[in-house]
mmCIF file of C-alpha atoms in Angstrom:
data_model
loop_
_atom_site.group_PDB
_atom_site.id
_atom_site.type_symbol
_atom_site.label_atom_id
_atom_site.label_comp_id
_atom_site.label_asym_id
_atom_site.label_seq_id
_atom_site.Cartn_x
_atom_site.Cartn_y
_atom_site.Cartn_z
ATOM 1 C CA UNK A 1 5.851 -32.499 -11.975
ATOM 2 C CA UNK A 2 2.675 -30.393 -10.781
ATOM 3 C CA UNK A 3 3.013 -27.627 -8.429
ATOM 4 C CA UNK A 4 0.475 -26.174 -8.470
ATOM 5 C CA UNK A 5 -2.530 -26.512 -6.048
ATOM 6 C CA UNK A 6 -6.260 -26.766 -6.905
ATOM 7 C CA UNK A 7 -8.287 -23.570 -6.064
ATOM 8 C CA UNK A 8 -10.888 -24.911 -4.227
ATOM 9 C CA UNK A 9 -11.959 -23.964 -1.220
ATOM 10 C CA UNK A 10 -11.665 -26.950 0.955
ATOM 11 C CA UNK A 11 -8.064 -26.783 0.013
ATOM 12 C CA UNK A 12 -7.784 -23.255 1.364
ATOM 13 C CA UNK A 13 -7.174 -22.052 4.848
ATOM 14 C CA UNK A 14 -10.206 -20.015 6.991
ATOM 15 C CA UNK A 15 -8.703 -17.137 6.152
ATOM 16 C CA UNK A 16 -8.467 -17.721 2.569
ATOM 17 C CA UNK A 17 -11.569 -19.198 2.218
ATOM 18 C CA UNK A 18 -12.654 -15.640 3.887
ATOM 19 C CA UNK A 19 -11.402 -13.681 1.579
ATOM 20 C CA UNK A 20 -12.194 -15.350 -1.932
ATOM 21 C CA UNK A 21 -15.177 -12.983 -2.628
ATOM 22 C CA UNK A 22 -12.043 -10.170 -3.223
ATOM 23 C CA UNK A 23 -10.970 -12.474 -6.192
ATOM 24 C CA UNK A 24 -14.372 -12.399 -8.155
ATOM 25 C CA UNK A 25 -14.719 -9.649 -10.401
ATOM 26 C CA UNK A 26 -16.855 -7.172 -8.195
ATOM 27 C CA UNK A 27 -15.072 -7.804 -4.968
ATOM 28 C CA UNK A 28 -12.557 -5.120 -5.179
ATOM 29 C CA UNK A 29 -15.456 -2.896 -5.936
ATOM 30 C CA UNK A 30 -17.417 -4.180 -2.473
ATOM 31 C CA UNK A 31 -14.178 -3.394 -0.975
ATOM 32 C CA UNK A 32 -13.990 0.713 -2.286
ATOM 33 C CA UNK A 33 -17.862 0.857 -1.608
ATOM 34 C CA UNK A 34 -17.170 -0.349 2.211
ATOM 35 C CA UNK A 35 -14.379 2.117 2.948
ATOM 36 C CA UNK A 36 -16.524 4.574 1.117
ATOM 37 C CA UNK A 37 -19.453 4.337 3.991
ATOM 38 C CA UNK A 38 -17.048 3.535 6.740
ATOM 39 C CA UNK A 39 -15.499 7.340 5.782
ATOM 40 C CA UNK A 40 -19.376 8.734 5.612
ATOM 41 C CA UNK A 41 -19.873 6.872 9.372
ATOM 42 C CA UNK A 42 -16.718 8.626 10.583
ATOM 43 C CA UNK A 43 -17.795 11.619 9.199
ATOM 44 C CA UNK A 44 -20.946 11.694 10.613
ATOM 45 C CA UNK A 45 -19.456 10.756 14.163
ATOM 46 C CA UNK A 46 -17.246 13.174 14.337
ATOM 47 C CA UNK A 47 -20.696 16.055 14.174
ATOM 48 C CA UNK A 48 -22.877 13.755 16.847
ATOM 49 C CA UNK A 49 -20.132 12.854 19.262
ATOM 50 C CA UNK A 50 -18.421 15.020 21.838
ATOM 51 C CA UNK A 51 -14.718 15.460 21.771
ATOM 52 C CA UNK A 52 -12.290 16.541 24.487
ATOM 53 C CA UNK A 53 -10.131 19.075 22.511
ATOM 54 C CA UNK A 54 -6.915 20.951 24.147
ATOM 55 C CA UNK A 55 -6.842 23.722 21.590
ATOM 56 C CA UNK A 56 -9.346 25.816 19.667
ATOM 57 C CA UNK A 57 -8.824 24.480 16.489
ATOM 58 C CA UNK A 58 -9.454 21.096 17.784
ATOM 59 C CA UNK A 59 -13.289 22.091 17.841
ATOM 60 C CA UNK A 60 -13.172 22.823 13.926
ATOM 61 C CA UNK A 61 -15.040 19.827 12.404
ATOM 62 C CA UNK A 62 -13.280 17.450 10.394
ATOM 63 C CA UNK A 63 -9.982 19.215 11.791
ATOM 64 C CA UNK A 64 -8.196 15.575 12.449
ATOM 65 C CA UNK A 65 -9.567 14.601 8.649
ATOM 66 C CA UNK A 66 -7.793 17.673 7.212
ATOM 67 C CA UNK A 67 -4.681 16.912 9.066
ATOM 68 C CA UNK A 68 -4.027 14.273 8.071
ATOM 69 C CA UNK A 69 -4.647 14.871 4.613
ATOM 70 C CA UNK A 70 -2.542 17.742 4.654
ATOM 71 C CA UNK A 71 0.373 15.771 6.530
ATOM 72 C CA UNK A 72 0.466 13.329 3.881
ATOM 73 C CA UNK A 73 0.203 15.551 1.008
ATOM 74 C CA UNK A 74 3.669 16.977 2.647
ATOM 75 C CA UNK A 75 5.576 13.919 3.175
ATOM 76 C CA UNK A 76 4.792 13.076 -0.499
ATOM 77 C CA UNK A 77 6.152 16.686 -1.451
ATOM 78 C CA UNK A 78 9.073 16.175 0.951
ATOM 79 C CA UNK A 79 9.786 12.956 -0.360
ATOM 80 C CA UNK A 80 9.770 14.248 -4.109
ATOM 81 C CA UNK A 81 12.133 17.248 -2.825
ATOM 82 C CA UNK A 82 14.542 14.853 -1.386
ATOM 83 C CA UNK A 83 14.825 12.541 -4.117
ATOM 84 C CA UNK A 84 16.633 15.219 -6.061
ATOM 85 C CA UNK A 85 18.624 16.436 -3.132
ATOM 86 C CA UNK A 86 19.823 12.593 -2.493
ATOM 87 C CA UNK A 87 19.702 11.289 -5.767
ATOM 88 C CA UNK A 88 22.918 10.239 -7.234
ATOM 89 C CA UNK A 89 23.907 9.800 -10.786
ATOM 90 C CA UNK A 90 23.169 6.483 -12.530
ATOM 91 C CA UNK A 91 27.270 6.045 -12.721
ATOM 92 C CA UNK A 92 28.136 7.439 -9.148
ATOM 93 C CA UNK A 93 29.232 3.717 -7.797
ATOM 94 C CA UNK A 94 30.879 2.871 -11.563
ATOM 95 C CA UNK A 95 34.534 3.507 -11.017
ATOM 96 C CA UNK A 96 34.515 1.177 -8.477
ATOM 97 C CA UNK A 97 32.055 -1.544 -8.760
ATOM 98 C CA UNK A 98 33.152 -5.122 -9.695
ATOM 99 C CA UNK A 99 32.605 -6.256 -12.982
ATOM 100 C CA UNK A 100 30.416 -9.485 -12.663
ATOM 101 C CA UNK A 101 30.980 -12.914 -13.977
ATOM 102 C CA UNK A 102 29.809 -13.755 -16.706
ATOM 103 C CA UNK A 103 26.283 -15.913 -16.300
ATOM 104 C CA UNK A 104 26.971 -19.591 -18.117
ATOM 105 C CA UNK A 105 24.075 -20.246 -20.223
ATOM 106 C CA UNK A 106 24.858 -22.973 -21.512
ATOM 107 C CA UNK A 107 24.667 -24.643 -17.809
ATOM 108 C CA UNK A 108 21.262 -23.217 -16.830
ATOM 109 C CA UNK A 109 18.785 -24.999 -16.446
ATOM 110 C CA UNK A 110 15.188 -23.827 -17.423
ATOM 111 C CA UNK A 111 12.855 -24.800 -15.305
ATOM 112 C CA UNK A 112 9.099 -24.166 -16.240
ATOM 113 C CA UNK A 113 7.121 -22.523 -12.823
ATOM 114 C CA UNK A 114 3.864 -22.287 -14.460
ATOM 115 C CA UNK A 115 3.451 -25.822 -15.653
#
C-alpha cells in the first residue's frame, strides 16, 4: 500500500506551491539574505523617520533594537538560572512511579511508514 503522495506541484495547495523555492538548495539562503535587508531597512528607518518618544532615552538611536536584544539575552540567562533552581533529580518521581507493562513483541506489528 502507497502512502505517499507525489511532489508535484499541481498536487500541492497555493500555499505550498508558494513556498517550494524554500525546499531547493539556496532557498533557505534567499530566506537569511531577506531578513538580512529587511533589518538594514529598519535600521535605516529608524535615522529618517520621526518618533514620538516619552523619555530621553527613547531618542537614542537603535534604543528599541538594543532592548530587545538585551531583554532576550536575559530571559535566556534567567531561564538557564532557573533550570538549576527547578531542576529535579533524574530519580525524584522513582519511589513512586508505576512500573510499566511489559511491551509484547511478539504481537507487534511492524508496519513500514516509508514504503
Amino acid at each position: 500500500m502507497d502512502n505517499k503522495t507525489p511532489d508535484t506541484p499541481g498536487t500541492l495547495p497555493a500555499m505550498g506551491r508558494a513556498l517550494l523555492w524554500l525546499g531547493r538548495p539556496d532557498g533557505a539562503k534567499k530566506l537569511v539574505y531577506a531578513l538580512y535587508v529587511l533589518c538594514a531597512l529598519l535600521i535605516v528607518a529608524d535615522f529618517v523617520f520621526y518618533k514620538k518618544s516619552y523619555l530621553a532615552i527613547e531618542d537614542f538611536p537603535l534604543f528599541y533594537a538594543l532592548f530587545g536584544f538585551i531583554a532576550c539575552a536575559v530571559l535566556l540567562v534567567c531561564a538557564v538560572v532557573m533550570r538549576f533552581v527547578l531542576a529535579r533529580p533524574e530519580a525524584f518521581y522513582a519511589p513512586k512511579d508505576v512500573a510499566p507493562e511489559p511491551f509484547p513483541q511478539d504481537q507487534a506489528e511492524k508496519v513500514d511508514h516509508d514504503a
